[in-house]
Short mmCIF file of C-alpha atoms in Angstrom, two decimals:
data_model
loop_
_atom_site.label_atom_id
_atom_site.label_comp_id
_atom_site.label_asym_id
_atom_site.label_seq_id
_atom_site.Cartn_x
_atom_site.Cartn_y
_atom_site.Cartn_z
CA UNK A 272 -42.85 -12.83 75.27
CA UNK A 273 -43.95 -14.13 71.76
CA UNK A 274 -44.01 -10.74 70.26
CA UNK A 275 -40.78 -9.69 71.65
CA UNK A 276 -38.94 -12.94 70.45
CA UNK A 277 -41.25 -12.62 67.03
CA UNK A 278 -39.40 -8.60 66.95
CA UNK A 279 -35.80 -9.94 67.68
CA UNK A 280 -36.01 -12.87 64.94
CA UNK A 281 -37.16 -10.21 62.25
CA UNK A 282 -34.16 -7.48 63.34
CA UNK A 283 -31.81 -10.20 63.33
CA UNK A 284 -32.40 -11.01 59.52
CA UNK A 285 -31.85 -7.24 58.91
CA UNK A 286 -28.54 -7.12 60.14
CA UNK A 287 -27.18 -8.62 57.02
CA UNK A 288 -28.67 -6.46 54.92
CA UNK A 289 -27.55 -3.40 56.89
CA UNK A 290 -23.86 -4.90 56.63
CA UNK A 291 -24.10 -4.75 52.65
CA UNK A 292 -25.55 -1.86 52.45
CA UNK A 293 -22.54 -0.26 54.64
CA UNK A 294 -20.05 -1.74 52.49
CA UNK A 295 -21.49 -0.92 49.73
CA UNK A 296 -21.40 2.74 50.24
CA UNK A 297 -17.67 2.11 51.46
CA UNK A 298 -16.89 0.89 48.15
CA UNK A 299 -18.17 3.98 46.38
CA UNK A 300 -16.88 6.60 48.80
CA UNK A 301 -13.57 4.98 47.87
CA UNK A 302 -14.20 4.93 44.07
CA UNK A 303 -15.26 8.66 44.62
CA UNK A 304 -12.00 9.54 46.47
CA UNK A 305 -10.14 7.66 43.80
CA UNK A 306 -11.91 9.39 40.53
CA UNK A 307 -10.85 13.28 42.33
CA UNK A 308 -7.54 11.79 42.48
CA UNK A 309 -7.02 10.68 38.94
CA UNK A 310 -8.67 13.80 37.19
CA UNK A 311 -6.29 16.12 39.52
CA UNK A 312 -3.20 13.93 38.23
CA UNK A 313 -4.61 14.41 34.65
CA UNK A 314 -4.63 17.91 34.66
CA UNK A 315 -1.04 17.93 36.43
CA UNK A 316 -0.12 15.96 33.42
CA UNK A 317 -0.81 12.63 34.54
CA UNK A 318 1.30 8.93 33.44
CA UNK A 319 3.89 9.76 36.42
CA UNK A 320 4.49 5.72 37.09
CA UNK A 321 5.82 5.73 33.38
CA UNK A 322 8.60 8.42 33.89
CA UNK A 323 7.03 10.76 30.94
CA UNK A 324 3.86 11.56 29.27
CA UNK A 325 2.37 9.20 26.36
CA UNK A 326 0.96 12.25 24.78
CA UNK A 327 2.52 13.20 21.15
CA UNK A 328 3.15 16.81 22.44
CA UNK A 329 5.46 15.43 25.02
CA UNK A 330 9.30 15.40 23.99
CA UNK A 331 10.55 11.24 24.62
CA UNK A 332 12.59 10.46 27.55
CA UNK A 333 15.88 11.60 27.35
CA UNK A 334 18.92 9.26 26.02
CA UNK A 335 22.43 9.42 24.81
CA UNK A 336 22.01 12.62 21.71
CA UNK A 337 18.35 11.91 22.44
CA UNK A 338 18.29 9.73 19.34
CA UNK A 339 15.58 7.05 21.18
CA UNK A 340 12.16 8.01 19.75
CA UNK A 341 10.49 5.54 22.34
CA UNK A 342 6.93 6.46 21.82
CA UNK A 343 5.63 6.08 17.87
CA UNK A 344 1.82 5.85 18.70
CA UNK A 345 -0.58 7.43 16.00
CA UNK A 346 -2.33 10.19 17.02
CA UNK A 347 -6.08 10.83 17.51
CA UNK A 348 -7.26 10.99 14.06
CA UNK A 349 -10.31 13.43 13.80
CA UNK A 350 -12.35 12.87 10.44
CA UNK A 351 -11.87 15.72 7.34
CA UNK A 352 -14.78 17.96 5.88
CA UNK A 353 -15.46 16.02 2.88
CA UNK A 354 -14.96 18.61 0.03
CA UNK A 355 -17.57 18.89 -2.46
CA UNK A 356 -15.60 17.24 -4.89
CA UNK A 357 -15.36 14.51 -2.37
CA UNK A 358 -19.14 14.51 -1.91
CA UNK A 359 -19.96 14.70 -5.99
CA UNK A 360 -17.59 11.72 -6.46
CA UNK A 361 -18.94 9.60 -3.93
CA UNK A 362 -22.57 10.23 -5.35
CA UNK A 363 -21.15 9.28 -8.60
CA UNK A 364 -19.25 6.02 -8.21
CA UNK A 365 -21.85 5.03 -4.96
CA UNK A 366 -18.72 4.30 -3.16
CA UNK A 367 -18.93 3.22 0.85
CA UNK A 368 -16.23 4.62 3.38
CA UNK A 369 -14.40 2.40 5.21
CA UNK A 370 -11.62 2.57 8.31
CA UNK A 371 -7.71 0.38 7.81
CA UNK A 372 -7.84 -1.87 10.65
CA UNK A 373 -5.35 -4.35 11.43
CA UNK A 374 -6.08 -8.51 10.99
CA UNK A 375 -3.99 -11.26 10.93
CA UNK A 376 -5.33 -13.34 7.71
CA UNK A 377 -4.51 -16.52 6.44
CA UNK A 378 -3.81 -15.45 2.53
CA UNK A 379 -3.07 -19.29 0.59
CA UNK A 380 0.33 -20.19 1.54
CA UNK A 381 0.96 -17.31 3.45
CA UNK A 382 0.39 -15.58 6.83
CA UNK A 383 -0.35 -11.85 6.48
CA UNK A 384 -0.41 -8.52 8.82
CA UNK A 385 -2.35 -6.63 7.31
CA UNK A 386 -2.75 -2.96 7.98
CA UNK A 387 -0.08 -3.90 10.77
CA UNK A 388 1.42 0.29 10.76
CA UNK A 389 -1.54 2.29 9.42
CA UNK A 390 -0.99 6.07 7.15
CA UNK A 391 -2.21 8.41 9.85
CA UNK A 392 -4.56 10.23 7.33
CA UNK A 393 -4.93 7.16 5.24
CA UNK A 394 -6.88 5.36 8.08
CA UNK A 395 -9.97 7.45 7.60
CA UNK A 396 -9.69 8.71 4.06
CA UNK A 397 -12.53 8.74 2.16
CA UNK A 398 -13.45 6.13 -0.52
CA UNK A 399 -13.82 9.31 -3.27
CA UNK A 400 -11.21 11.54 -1.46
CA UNK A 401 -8.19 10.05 -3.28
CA UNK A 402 -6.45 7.27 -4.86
CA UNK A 403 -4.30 4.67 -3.17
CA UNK A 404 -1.13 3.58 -4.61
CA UNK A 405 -0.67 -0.09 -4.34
CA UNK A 406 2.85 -1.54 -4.39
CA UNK A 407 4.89 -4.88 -2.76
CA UNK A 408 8.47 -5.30 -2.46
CA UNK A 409 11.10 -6.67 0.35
CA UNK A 410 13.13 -4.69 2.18
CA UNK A 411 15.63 -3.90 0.15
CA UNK A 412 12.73 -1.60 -1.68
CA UNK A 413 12.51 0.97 1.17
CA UNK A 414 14.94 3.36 -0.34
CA UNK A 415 12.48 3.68 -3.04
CA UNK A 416 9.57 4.83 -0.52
CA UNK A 417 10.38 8.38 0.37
CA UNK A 418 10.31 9.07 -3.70
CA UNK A 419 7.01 7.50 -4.11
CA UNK A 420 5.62 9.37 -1.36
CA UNK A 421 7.03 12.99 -1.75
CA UNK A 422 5.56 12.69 -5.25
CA UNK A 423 2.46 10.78 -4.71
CA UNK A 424 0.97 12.55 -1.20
CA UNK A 425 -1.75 10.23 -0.81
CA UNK A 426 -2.55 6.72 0.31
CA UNK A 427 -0.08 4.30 -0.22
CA UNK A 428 -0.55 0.43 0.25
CA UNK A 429 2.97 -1.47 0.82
CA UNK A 430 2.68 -5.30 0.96
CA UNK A 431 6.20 -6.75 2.08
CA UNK A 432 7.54 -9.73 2.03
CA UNK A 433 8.70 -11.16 5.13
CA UNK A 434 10.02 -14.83 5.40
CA UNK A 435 11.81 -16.01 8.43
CA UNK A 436 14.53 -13.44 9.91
CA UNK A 437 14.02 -10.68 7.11
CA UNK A 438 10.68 -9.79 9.26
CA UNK A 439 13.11 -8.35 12.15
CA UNK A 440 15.28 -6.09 8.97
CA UNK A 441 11.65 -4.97 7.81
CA UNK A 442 10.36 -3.64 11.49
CA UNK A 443 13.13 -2.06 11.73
CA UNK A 444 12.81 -0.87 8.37
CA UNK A 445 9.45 0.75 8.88
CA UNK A 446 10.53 2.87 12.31
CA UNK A 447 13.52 4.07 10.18
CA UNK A 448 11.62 5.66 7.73
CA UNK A 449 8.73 6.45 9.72
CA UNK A 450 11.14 8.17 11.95
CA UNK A 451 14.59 9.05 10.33
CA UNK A 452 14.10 10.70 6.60
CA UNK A 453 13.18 13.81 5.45
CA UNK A 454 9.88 12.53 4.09
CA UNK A 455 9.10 10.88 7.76
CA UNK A 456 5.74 12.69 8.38
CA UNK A 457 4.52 12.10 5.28
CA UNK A 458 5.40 8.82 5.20
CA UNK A 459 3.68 8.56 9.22
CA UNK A 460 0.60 9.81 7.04
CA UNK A 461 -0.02 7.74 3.70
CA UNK A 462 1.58 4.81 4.02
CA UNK A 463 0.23 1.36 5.72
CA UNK A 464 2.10 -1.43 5.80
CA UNK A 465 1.44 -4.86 5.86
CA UNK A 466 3.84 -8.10 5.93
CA UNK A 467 3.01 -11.46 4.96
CA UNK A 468 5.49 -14.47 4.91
CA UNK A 469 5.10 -18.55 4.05
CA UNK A 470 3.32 -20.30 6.71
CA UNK A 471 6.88 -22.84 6.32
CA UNK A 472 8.96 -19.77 6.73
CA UNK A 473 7.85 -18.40 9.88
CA UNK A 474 9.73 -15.56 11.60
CA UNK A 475 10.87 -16.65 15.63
CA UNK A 476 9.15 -12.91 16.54
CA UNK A 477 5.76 -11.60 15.44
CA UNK A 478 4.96 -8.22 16.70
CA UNK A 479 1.28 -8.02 18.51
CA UNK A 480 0.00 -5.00 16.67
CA UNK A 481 0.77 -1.69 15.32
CA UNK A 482 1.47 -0.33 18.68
CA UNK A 483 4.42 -2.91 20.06
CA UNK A 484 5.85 -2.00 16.14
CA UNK A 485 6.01 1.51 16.95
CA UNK A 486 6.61 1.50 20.79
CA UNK A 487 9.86 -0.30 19.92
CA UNK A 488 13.33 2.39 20.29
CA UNK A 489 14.76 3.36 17.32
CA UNK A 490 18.07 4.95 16.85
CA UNK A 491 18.44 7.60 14.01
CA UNK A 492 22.29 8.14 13.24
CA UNK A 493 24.51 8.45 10.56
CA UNK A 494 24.79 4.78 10.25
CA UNK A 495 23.26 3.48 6.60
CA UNK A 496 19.57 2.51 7.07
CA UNK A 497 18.53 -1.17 8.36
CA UNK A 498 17.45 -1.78 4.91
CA UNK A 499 21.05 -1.12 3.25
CA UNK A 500 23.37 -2.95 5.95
CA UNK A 501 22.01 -6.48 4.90
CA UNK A 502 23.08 -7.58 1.07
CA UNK A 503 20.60 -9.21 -0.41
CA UNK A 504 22.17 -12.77 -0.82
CA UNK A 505 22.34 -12.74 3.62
CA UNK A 506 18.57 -12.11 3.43
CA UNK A 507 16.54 -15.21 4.60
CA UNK A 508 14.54 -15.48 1.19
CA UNK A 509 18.18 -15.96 -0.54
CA UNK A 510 19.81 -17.95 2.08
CA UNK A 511 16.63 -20.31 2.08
CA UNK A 512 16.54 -20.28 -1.92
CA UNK A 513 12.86 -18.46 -2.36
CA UNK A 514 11.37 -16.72 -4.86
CA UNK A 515 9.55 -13.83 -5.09
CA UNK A 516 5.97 -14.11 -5.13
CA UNK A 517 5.09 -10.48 -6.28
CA UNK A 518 1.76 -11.31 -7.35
CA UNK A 519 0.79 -12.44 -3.91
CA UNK A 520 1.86 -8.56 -2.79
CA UNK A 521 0.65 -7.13 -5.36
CA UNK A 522 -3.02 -8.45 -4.51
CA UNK A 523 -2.75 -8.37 -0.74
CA UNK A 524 -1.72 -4.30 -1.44
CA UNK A 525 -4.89 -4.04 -3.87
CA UNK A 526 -7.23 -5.84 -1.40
CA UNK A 527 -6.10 -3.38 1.84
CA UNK A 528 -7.12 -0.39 -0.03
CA UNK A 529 -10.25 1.83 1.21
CA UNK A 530 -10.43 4.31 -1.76
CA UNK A 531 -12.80 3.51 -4.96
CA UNK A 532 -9.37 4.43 -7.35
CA UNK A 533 -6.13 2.38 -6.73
CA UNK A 534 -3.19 2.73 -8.81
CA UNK A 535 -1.63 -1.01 -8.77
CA UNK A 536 2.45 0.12 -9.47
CA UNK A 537 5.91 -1.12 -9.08
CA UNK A 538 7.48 0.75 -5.85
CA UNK A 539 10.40 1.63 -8.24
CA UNK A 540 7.96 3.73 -10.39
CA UNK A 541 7.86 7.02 -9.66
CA UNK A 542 4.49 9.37 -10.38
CA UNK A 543 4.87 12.83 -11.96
CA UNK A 544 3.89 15.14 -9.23
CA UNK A 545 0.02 16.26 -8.29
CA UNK A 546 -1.39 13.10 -10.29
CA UNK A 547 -4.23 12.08 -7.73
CA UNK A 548 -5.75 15.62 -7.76
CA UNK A 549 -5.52 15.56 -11.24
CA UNK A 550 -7.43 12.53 -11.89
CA UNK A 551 -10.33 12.98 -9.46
CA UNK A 552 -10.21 16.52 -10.92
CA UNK A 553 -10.04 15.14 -14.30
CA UNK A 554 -13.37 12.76 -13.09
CA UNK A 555 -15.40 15.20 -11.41
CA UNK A 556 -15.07 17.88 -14.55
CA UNK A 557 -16.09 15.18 -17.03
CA UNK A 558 -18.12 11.77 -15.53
CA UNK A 559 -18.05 10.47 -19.26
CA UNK A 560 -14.42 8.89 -18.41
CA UNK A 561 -15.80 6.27 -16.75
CA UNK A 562 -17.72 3.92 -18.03
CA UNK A 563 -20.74 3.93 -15.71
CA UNK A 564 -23.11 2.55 -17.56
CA UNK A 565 -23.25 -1.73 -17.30
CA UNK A 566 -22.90 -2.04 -21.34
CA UNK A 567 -20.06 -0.17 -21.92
CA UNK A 568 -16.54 -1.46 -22.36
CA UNK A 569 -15.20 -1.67 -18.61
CA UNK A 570 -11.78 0.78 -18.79
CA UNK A 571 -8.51 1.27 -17.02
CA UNK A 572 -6.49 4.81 -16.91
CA UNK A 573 -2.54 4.01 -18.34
CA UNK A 574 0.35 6.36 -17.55
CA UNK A 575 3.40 6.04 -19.75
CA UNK A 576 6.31 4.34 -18.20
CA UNK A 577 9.85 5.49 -19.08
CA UNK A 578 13.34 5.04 -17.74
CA UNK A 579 16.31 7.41 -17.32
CA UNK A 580 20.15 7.52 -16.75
CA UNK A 581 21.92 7.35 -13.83
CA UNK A 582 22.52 10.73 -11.96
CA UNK A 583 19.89 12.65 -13.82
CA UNK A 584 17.21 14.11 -11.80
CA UNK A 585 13.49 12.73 -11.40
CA UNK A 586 11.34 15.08 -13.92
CA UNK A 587 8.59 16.87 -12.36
CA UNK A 588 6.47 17.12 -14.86
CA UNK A 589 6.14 16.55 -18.90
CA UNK A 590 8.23 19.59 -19.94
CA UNK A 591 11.17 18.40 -17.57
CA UNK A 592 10.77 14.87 -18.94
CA UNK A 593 10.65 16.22 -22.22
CA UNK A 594 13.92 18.14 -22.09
CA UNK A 595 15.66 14.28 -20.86
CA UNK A 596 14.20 12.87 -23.89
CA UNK A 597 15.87 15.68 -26.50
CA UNK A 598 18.90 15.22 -24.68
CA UNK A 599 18.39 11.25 -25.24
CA UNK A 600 18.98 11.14 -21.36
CA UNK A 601 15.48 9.45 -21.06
CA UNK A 602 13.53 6.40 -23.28
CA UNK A 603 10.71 4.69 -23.10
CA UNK A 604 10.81 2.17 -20.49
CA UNK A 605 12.22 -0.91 -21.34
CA UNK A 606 13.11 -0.49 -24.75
CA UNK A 607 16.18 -2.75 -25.23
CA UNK A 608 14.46 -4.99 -23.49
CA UNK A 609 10.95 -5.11 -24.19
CA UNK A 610 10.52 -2.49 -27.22
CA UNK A 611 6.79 -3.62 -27.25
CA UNK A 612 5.88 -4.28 -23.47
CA UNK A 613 5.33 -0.67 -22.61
CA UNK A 614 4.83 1.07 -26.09
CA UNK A 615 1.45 3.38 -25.66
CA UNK A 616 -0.47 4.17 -28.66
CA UNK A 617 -0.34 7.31 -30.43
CA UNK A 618 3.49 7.39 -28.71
CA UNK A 619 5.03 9.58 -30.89
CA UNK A 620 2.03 12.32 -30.32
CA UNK A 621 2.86 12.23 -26.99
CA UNK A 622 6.44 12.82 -27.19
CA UNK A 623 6.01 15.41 -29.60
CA UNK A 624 3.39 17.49 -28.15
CA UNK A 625 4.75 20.18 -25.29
CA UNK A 626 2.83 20.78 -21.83
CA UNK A 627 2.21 23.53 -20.35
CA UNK A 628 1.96 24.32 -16.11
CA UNK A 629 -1.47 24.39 -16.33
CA UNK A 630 -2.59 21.92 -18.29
CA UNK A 631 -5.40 19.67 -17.56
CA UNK A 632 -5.11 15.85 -17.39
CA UNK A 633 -7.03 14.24 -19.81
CA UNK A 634 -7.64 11.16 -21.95
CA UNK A 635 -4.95 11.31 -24.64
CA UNK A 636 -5.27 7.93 -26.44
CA UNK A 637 -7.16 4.19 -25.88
CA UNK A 638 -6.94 0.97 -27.71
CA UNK A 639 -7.14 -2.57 -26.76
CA UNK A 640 -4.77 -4.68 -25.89
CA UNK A 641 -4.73 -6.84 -29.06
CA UNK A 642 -2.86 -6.74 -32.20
CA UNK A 643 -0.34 -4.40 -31.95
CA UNK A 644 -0.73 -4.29 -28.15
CA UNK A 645 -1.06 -7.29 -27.77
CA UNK A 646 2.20 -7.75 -25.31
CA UNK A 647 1.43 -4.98 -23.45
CA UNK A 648 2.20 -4.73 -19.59
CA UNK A 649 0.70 -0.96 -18.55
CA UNK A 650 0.76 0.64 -15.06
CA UNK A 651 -3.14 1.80 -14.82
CA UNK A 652 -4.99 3.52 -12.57
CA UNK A 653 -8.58 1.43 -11.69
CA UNK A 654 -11.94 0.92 -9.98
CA UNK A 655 -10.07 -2.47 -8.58
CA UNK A 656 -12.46 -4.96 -9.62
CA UNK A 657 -10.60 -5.80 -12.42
CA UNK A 658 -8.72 -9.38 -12.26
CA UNK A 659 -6.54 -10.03 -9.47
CA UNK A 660 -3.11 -10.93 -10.14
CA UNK A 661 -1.81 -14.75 -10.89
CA UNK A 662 -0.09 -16.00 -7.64
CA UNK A 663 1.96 -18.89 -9.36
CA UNK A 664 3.64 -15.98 -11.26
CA UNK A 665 6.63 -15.60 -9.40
CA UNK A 666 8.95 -12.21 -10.06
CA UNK A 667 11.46 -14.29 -10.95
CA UNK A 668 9.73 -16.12 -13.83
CA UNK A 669 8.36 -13.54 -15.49
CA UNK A 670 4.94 -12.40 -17.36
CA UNK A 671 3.68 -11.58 -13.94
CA UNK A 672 1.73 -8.97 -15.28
CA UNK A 673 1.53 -10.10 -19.01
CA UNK A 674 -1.26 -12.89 -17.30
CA UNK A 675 -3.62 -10.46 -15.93
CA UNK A 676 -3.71 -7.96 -19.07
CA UNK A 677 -4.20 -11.51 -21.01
CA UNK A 678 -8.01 -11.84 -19.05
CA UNK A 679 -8.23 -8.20 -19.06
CA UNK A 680 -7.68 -8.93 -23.31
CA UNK A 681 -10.15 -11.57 -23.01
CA UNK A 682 -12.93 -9.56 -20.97
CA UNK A 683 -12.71 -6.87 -23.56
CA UNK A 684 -10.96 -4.35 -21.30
CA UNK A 685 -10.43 -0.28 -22.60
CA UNK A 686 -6.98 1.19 -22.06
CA UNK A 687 -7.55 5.05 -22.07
CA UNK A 688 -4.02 6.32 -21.47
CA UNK A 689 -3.48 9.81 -19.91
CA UNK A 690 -1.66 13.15 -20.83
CA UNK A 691 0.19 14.98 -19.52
CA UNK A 692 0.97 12.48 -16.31
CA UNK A 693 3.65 9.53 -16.78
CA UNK A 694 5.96 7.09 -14.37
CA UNK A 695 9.31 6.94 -14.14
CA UNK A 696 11.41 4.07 -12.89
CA UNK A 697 14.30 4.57 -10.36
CA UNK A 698 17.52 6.54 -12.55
CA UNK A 699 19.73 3.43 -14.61
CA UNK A 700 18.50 2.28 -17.84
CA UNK A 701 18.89 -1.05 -18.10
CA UNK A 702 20.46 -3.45 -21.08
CA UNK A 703 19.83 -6.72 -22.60
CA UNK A 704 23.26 -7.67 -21.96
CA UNK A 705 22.63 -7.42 -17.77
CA UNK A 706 20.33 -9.98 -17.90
CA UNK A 707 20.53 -12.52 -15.56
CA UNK A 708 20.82 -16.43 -16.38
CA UNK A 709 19.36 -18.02 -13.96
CA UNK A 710 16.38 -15.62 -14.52
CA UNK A 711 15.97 -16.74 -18.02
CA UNK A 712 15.93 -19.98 -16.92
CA UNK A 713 13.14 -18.86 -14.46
CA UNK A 714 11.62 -17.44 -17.28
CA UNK A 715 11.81 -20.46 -19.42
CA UNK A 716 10.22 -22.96 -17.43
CA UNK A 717 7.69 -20.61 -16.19
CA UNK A 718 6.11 -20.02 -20.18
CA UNK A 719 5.64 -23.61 -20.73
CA UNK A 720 3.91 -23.63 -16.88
CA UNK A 721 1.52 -20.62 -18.63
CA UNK A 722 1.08 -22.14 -21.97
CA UNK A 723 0.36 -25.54 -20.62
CA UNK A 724 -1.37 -24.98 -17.35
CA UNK A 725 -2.88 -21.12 -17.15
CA UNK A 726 -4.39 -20.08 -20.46
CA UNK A 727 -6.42 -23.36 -20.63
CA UNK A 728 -8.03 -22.47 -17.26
CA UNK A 729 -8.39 -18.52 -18.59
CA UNK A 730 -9.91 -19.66 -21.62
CA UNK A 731 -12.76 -21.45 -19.46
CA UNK A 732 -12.90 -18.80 -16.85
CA UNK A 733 -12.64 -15.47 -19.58
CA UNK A 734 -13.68 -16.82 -22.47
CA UNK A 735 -11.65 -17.34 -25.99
CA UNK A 736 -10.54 -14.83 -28.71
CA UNK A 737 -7.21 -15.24 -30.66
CA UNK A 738 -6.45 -11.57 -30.83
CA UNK A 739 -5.10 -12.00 -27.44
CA UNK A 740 -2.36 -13.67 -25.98
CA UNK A 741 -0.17 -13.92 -22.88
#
């Protein structure tokens, strides 16, 4: 009687076991059943519950004209052959590759998105394979875009500013041209995007990430784009009396770049056509344009800047621009203005000698910015460790740029200016006589803030020399 109770005590203690060990194989019987299920509906074409597929190579849901593009979500992006120009460069300049990837940073005053809509090809673009152009602006810029990019075809960096309600215009700013303009794919390519506003400005709605951006309808008619129907004095930055803090964008665009080469530019510039492969051309066919060895002179690449009339069209290249200038439909950039901000030397070379189709860019001129030069304000391309841009310069007051080619003066910076590629700013040349009074003002109070406050603290940080000034 011992031994049987002794047996029933030990198969009682295996019943539980026996009980998990059923379920358990339940539980993956089910999970079996439920994988064939799934992999059937994915080959049928799958996302049924949703009403239509998520993939890009599904037409949206139907709507009144169809004009709802409901689904914006980037595509799988599968990594380029590196070229061999690619993989010489990146030997060269010992350059790492990095991904865009979307953070929310705290950036001084200011909350930014950064990387919040991402260039499809300019996610994973090598740090050799191009050259990123970095620009800022609001959004009553974005008409200026689909220039930039149709001429430019490579990574772009936008920095907007975004305070209070003019982040809503600005979202739906990006679908529109993302979705709406001729340019729309390439633009869905190059450009990322990233907002930023004052952290006492903040906007009632923040969008998530890039996908709640994009995933957002959008209507494409003949109605003006979101970025037209607002005037500029209803925006939130007028209506709450701010300025423009373009050096903040300008360095938030500079520091969201992934490419070795950035070209730091004002949105309304516009690039003569095929300029990035002609610069890393330019590069790989002759390393002695850079300065890679620690003792020489560190160097940035100039383009010259120049300004047209209204109507005319955008020159393609140096002949066309050439032709405006005979016909005195074109000047240098500035000139009433500013006849010595943006005068290049060996200018009248430049003008005067022709260009052919095939010529090759190349180093036409380089001087420092001193004497002569000494005011100064070139568009360059760079390496992007040169100084970062002075965030109490506001747009409004002026010398935004004047302050960072002042430590570039002091550091001892090379300007090697190229030929045959230039900028030119959006068609309307402007006057001294449209200049705007409360500007000057701006202006006015912002020198004695420079004189007084910002050149003593360059002066420690950079160094002395009188040749240079702001």
């Amino acid at each position: 009687m011992a031994t049987i109770s002794f047996c029933n005590r030990r198969y009682f203690r295996l019943w539980p076991v026996l009980i998990l060990l059923s379920v358990a194989l339940l539980l993956v019987w089910k999970n079996l059943q439920q994988a064939e299920k799934l992999a059937k509906s994915s080959n049928s074409g799958g996302q049924k519950s949703l009403g239509f597929s998520l993939s890009n190579d599904t037409t949206p849901p139907s709507s009144p004209a169809n004009l709802y593009l409901h689904n914006d979500r980037q595509p799988k992006v599968i990594p380029r052959e590196e070229s061999p120009r690619t993989k010489e460069l990146q030997s060269l300049l010992k350059c790492r590759n990095r991904s865009l990837r979307f953070q929310r940073l705290q950036h001084g005053d200011f909350w930014l998105l950064q990387n919040l809509v991402v260039g499809r090809k300019s996610r994973e673009v090598g740090c050799a394979e191009s050259v990123t152009y970095t620009t800022n602006g609001d959004f009553t810029f974005f008409d200026n875009l689909e220039m930039v990019v149709s001429r430019w075809r490579a990574p772009v960096s936008f920095a907007i500013h975004t305070p209070g309600y003019d982040l809503n215009t600005t979202l739906d700013a990006i679908r529109y041209v993302r979705n709406c303009l001729p340019e729309s794919d390439s633009i869905k390519d190059w450009v990322s995007f990233h907002v930023y506003f004052p952290n006492r400005h903040m906007p009632d709605y923040v969008p998530y990430d890039e996908t709640e951006v994009l995933f957002y309808p959008h209507v494409c008619t003949t109605v003006s784009p979101p970025y037209t129907r607002i005037p500029p004095t209803e925006s939130y930055k007028s209506r709450a009396n701010l300025t423009y803090p373009i050096n903040v964008g300008r360095n938030i665009a500079r520091q969201a770049a992934n490419t070795h080469f950035i070209f730091a530019c004002d949105i309304e510039l516009y690039p003569s056509v095929g300029f990035v492969d002609q610069f890393l051309d330019m590069v790989a066919r002759n390393h002695s344009v850079l300065a890679l060895d620690p003792r020489q002179r560190r160097r940035v690449y100039p383009l010259p800047v120049f300004e047209i009339e209204t109507g005319v069209q955008v020159p393609v290249d140096k002949e066309e621009l050439l032709a405006l200038y005979r016909k005195q439909q074109a000047q240098v950039f500035h000139l009433k203005l500013c006849p010595t901000c943006h005068t290049i030397p060996g200018q009248e070379e430049w003008l005067n000698r022709t260009s052919k189709a095939d010529d090759q860019l190349h180093v036409f001129s380089q001087t420092l910015r001193k004497r002569k030069f000494r005011a100064w304000e070139p568009f360059y391309v760079s390496d992007n460790t040169e100084p970062l841009f002075d965030e109490r310069v506001t747009w409004e007051g002026q010398s935004n740029k004047r302050i960072q080619n002042y430590a570039m003066c002091l550091l001892d910076y090379e300007y090697h200016v190229l030929s045959p590629a230039f900028l030119v700013h959006s068609p309307g040349i402007k006057k001294s006589s449209e200049r705007d009074p409360t500007r000057l003002q701006y202006a006015k109070e912002m020198t004695k803030f420079i004189k007084a406050k910002i050149e003593p603290e360059y002066k420690v940080l950079f160094g002395t020399n009188s040749a240079c000034r702001t």
